[in-house]
Tab-separated table of C-alpha atoms and ligand atoms in Angstrom:
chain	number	residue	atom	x	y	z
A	36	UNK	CA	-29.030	8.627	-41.529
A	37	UNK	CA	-31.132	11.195	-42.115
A	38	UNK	CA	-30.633	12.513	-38.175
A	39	UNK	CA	-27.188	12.698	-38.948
A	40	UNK	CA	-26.703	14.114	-41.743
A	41	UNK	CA	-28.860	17.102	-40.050
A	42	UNK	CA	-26.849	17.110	-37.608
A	43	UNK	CA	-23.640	17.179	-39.543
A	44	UNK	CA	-25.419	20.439	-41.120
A	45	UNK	CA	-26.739	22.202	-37.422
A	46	UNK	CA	-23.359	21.623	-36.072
A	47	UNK	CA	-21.450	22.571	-38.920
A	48	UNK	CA	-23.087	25.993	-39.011
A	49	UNK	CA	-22.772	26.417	-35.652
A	50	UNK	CA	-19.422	26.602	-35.527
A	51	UNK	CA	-19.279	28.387	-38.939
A	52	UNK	CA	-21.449	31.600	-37.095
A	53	UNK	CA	-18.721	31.839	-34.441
A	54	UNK	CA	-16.723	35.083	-36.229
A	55	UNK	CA	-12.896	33.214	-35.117
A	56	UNK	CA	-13.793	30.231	-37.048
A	57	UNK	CA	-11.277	28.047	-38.043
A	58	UNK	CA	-12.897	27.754	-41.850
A	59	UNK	CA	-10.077	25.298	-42.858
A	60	UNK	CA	-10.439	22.759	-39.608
A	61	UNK	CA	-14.260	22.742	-39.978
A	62	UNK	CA	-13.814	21.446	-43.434
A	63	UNK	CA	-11.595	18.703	-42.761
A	64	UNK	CA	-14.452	17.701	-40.479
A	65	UNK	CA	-17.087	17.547	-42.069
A	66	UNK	CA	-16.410	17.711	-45.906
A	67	UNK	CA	-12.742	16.394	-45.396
A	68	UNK	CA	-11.821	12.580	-46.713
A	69	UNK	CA	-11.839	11.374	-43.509
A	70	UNK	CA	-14.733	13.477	-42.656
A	71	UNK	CA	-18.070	12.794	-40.747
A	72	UNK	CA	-20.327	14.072	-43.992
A	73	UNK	CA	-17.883	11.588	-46.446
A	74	UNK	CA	-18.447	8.766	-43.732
A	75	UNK	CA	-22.205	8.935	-44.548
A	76	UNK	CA	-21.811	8.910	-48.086
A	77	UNK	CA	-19.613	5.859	-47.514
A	78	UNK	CA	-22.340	3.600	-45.613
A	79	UNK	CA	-25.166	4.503	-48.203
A	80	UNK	CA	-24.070	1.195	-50.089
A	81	UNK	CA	-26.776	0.030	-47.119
A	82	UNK	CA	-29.869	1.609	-47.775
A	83	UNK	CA	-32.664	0.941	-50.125
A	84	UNK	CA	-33.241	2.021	-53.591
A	85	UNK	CA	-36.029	4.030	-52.368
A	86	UNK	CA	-33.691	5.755	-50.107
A	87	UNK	CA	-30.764	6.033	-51.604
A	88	UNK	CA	-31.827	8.885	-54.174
A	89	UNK	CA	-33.767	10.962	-51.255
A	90	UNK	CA	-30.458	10.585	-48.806
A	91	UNK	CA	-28.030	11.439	-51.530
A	92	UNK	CA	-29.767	14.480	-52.416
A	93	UNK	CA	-30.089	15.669	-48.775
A	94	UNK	CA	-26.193	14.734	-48.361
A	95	UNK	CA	-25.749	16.833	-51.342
A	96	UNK	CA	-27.965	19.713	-49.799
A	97	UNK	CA	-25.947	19.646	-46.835
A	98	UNK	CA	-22.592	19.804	-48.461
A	99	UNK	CA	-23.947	22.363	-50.452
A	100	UNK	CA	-24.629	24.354	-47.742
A	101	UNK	CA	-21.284	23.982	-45.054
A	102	UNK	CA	-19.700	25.117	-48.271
A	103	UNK	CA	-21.414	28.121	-49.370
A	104	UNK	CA	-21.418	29.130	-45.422
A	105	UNK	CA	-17.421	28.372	-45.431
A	106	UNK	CA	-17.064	30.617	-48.453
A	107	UNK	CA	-19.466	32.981	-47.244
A	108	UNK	CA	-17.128	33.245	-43.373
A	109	UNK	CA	-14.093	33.169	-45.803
A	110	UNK	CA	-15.225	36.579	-47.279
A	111	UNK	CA	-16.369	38.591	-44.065
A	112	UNK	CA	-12.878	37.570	-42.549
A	113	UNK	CA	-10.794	38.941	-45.795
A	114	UNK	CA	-13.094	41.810	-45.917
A	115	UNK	CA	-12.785	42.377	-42.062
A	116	UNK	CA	-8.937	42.089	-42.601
A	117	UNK	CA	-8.768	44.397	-44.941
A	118	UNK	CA	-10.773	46.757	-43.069
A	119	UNK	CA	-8.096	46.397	-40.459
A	120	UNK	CA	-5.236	47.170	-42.451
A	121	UNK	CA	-6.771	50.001	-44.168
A	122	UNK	CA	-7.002	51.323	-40.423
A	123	UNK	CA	-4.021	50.561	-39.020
A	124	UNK	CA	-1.958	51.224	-42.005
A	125	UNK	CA	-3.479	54.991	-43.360
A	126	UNK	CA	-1.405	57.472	-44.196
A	127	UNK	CA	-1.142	60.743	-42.974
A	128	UNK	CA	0.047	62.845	-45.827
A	129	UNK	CA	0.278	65.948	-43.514
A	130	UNK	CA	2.838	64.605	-40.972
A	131	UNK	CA	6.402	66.398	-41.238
A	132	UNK	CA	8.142	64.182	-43.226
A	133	UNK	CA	11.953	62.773	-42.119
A	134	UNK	CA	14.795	65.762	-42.369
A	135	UNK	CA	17.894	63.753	-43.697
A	136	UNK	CA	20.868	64.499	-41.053
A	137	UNK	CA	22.918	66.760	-43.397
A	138	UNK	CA	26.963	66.631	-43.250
A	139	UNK	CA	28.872	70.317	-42.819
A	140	UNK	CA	31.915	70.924	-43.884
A	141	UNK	CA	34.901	70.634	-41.396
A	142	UNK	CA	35.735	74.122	-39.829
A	143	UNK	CA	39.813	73.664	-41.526
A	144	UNK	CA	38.132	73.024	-45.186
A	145	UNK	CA	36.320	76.129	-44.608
A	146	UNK	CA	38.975	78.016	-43.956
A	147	UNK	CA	40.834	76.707	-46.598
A	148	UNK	CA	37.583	77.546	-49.112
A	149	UNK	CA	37.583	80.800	-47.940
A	150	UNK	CA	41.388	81.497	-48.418
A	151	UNK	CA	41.271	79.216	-51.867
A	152	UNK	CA	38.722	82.043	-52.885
A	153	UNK	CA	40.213	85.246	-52.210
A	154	UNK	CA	43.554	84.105	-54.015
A	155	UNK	CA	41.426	82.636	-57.228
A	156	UNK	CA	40.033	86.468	-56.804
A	157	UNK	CA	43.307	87.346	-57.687
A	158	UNK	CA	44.192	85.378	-60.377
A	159	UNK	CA	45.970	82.448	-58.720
A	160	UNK	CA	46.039	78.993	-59.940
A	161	UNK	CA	45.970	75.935	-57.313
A	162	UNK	CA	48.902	73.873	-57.651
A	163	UNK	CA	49.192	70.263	-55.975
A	164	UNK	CA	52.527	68.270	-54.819
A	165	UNK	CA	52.792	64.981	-53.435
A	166	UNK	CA	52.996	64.379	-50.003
A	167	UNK	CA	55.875	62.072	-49.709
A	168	UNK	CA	58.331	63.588	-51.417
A	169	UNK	CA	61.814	63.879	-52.122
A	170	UNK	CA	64.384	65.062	-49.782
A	171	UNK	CA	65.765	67.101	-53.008
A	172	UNK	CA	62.206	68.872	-53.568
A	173	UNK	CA	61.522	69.405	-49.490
A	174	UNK	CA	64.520	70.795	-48.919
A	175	UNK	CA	67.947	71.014	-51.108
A	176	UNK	CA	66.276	72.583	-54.110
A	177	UNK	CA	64.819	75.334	-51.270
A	178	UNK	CA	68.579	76.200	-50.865
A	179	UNK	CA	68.638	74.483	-47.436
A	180	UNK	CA	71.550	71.840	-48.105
A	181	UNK	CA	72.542	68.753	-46.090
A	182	UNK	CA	73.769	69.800	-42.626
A	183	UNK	CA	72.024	73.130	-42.616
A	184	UNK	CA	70.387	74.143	-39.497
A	185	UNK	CA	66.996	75.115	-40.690
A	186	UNK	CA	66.549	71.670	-41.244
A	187	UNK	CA	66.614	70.845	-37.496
A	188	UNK	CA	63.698	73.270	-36.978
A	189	UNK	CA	61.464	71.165	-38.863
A	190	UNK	CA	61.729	67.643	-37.690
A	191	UNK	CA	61.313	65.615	-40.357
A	192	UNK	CA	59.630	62.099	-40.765
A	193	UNK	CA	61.785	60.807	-43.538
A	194	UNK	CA	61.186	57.221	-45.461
A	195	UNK	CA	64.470	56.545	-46.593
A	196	UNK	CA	67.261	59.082	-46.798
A	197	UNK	CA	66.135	60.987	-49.129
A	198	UNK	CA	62.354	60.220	-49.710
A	199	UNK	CA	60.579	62.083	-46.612
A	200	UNK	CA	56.812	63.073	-45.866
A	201	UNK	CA	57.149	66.385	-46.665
A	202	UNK	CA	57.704	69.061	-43.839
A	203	UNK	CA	56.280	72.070	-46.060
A	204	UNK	CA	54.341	72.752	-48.967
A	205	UNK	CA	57.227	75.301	-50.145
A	206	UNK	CA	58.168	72.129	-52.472
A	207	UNK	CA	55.444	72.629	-54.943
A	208	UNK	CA	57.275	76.161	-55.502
A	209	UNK	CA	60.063	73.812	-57.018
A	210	UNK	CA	57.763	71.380	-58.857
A	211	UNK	CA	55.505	74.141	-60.766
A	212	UNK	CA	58.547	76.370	-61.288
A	213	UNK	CA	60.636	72.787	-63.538
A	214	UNK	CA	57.141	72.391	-65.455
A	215	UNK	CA	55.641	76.377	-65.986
A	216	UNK	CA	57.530	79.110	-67.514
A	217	UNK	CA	56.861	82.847	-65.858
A	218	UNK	CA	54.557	84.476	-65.219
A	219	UNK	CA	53.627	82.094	-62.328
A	220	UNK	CA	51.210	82.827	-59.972
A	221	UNK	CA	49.988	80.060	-58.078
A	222	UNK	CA	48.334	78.685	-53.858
A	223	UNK	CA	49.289	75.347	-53.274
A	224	UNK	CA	47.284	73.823	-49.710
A	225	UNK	CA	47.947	70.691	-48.838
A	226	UNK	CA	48.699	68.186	-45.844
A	227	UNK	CA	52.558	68.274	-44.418
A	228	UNK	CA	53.874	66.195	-41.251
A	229	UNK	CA	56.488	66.760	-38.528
A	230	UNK	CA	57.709	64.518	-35.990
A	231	UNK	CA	55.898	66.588	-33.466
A	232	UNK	CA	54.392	65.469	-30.331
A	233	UNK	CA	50.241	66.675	-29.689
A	234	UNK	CA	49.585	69.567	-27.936
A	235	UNK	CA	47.062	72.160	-28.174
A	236	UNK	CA	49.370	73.859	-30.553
A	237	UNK	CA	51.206	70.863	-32.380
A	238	UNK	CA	50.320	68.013	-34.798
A	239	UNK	CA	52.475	65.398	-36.594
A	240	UNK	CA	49.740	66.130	-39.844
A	241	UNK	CA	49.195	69.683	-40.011
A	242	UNK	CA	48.201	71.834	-43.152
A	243	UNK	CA	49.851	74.956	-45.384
A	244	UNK	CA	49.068	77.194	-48.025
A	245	UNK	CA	52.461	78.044	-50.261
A	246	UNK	CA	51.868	80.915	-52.333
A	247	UNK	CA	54.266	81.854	-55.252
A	248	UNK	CA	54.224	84.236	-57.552
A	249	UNK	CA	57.132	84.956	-60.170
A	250	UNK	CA	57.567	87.646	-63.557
A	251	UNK	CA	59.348	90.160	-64.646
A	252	UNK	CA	59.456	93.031	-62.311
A	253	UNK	CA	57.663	91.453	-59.058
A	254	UNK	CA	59.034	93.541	-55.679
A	255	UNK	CA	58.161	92.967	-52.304
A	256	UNK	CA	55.830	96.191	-52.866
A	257	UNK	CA	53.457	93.828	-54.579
A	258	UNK	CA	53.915	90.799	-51.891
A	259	UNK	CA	52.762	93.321	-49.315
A	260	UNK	CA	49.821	94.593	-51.571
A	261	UNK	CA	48.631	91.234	-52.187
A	262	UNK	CA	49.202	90.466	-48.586
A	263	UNK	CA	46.978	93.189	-47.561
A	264	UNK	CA	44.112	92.225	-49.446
A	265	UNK	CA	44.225	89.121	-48.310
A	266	UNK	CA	44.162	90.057	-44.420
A	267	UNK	CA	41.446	92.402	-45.044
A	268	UNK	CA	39.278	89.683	-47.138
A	269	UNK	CA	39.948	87.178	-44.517
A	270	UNK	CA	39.804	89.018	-41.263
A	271	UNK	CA	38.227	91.956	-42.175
A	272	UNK	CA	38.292	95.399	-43.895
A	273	UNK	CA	40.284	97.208	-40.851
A	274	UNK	CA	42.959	94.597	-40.951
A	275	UNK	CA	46.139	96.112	-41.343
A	276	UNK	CA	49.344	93.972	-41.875
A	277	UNK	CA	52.879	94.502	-40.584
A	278	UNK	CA	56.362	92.982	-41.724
A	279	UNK	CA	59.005	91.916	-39.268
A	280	UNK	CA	62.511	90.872	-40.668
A	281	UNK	CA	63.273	87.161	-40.458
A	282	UNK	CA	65.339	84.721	-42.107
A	283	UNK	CA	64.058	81.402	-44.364
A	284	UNK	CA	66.417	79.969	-46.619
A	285	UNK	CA	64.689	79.859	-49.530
A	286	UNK	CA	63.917	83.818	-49.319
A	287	UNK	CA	65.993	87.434	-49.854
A	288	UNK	CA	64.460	89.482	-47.865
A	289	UNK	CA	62.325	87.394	-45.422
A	290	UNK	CA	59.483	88.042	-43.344
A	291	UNK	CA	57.210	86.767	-40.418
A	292	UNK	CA	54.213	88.888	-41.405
A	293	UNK	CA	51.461	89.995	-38.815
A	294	UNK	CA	47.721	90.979	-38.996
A	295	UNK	CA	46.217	93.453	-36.621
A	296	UNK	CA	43.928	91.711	-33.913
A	297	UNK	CA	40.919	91.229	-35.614
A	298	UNK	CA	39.256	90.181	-31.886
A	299	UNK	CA	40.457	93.859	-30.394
A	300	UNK	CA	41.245	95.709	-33.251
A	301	UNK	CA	45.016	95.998	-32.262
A	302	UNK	CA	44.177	97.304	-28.530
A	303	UNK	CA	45.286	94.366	-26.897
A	304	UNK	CA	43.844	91.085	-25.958
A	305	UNK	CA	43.099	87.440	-24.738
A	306	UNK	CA	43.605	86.303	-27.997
A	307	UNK	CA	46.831	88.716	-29.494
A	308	UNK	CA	47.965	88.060	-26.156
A	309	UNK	CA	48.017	91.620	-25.225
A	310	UNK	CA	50.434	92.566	-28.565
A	311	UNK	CA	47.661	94.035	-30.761
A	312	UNK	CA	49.133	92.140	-33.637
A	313	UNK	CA	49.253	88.607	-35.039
A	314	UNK	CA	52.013	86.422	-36.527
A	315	UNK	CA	50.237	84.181	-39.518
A	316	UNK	CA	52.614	83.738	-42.663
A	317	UNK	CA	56.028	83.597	-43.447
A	318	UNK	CA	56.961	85.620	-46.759
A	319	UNK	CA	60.053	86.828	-48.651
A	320	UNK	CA	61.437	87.733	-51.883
A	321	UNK	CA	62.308	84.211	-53.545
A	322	UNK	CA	66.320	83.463	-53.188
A	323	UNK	CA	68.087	83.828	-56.880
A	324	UNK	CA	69.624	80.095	-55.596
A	325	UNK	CA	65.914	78.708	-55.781
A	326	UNK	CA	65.123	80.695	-59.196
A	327	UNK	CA	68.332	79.099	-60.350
A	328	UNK	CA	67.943	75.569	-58.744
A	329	UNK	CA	64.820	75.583	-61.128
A	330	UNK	CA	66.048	76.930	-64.133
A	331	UNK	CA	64.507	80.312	-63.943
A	332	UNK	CA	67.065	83.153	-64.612
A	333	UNK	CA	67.019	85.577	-61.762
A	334	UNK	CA	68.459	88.869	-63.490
A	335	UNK	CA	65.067	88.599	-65.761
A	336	UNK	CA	62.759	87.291	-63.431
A	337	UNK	CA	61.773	87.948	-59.598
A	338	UNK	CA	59.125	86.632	-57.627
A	339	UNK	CA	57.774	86.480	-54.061
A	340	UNK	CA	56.465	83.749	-51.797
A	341	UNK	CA	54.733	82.916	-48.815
A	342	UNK	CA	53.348	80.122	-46.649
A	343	UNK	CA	50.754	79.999	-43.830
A	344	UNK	CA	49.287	77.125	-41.331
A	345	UNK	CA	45.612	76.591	-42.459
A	346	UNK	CA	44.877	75.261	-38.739
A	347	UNK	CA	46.400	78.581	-37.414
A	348	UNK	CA	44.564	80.238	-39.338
A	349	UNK	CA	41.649	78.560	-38.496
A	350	UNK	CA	42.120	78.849	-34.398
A	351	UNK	CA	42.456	82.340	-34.935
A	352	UNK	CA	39.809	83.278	-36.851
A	353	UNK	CA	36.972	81.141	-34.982
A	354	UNK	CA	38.996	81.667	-31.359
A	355	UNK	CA	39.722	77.793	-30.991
A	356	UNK	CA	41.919	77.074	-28.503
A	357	UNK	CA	43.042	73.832	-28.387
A	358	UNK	CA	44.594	72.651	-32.353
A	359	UNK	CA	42.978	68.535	-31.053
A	360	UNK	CA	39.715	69.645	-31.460
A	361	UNK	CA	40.228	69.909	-34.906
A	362	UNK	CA	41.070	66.355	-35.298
A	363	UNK	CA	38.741	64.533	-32.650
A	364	UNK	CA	36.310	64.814	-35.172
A	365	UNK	CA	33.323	65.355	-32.068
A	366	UNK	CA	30.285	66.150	-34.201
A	367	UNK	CA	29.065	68.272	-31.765
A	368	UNK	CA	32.440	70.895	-32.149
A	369	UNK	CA	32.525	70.246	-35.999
A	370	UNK	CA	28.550	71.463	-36.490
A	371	UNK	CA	29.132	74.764	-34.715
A	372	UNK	CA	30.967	76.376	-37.805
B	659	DAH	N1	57.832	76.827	-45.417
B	659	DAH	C1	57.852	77.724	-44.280
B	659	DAH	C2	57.548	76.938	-43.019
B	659	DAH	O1	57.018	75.849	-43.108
B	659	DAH	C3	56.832	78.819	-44.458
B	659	DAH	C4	57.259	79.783	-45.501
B	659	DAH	C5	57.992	80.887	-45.155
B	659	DAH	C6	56.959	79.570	-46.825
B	659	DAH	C7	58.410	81.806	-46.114
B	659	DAH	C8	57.364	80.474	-47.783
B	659	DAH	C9	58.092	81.596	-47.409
B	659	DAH	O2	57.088	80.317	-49.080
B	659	DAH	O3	58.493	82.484	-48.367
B	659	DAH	O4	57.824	77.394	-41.953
């Protein structure tokens, strides 16, 4: 018994000094229930009472001793893992850290920003209309009754027959003019939609900037003033601006209204398509049928007003050629502005 039990103890620390131990399956072995040490405790019912103290306390000694030594392995291996992952796991506090990808703004809100600006610069308010909207607003009240031509020139999406998605944002000109008294002076940008098929120059959703302004006094003296500023601010300080007559319902006198080519300075070019000049806003003096339509009395009050495509705008001013790549959405156009 006495052989075996030093056995038990050689082996047992054999296989303890082996550094991929298996600390667990060694003491189910040997110290285990069912294990070889517990097995010789179990047949000392046999020996002598001479023996029996001297065997126990060597049984004892060995047990002892697999367990310190299990313990012992136990330690080294946590301390060795812990080595391990203090190696593998350090930090570098120097690395670069992680730039977050940061959005941009798309190239038409820019442009919108920048025009929102200039205006605010000059004392105007930003007005908002809905989008679907009523015949009435979109197009009656604008002095452009049922039947009337201009409406064909604006093919309209309508919703029922007289609830439409707006073709224009000249119907916020009706909508601020029923709820403000003069002086009015206000930009109103926005989304408006024509049943247009896509082309490079075309969009069923497209976006304007209405302007109105309306006191006593206003002439078309100060539309051209204001006009000017703006073409300078936007395109640059040797902008000039010219006037051609034209004809919108809701205005008396019209105008299409140019800008010098800001690309050739007026000489002619690729992108003023050899004319020196640039159509970008219609403008007039605001029909006495509109003042009326909105209760504003037109032998005390005048006013101008004037709308302008945003994406127009925008393909001029950063030479964009093709009005899809504004809505394609590829990252790669959208984070060159
Ligand atoms: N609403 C016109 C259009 O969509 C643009 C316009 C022209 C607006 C003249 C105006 C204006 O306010 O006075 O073609």
């Amino acid at each position: 018994m006495r052989d075996t039990l030093e056995r038990i103890r050689q082996e047992a620390m054999e296989q303890l000094a082996s550094p991929d131990a298996d600390l667990e399956q060694i003491r189910i072995r040997y110290l285990g229930k069912k294990g070889e040490l517990t097995a010789v405790l179990r047949g000392m019912g046999k020996l002598t009472a001479e023996e029996r103290p001297v065997i126990g306390q060597l049984a004892n000694e060995v047990r002892a001793d697999i367990e310190a030594a299990i313990a012992a392995q136990g330690e080294k291996a946590a301390a060795a893992a812990l080595e391990k992952k203090l190696a593998t796991e350090r930090i570098d506090v120097t690395m670069p850290g992680r730039a977050p990808a940061i959005g941009q703004r798309h190239p038409l809100a820019i442009v919108q920003r920048d025009m929102e600006e200039i205006f605010i610069g000059m004392g105007f308010q930003i007005a908002e209309g809905p989008e679907v909207e009523y015949d009435y607003y979109n197009f009656q009240a604008l002095n452009i009754p049922e039947n009337h031509p201009a409406r064909d020139t604006q093919d309209t999406f309508y919703i029922t027959e007289n609830i439409l998605l707006r073709s224009q944002t000249s119907p916020v000109q009706v909508r601020v003019m029923e709820k403000q008294r003069p002086p009015i002076r206000v930009i109103s940008p926005g989304r408006v939609y024509r049943s247009d098929a896509v082309d490079a120059t075309h969009s069923p959703l497209f976006h304007q900037m209405e302007g109105l302004v309306v006191d006593k006094g206003i002439t078309m003296g100060d539309l051209k003033g204001m006009l000017e500023l703006f073409a300078k601010q936007m395109f640059g300080e040797e902008t000039r601006i010219r006037f051609r007559p034209h004809h919108f319902p809701f205005t008396e006198p019209s105008a299409e209204v140019d800008v010098s080519c800001f690309a050739c300075g007026g000489k002619g070019c690729r992108l003023c398509k050899g004319e020196g000049w640039i159509e970008i806003l219609g403008a007039g003096m605001v029909h006495p049928n509109v003042l009326r339509n909105c209760n504003v009395d037109p032998e005390e009050y005048s006013g101008f007003a004037f709308g302008m495509g945003i994406e127009r705008v925008t393909m001029l001013k950063y030479h964009i050629d093709d009005m899809r790549l504004l809505y394609e959405n590829d990252v790669r156009f959208l984070s060159q502005f």
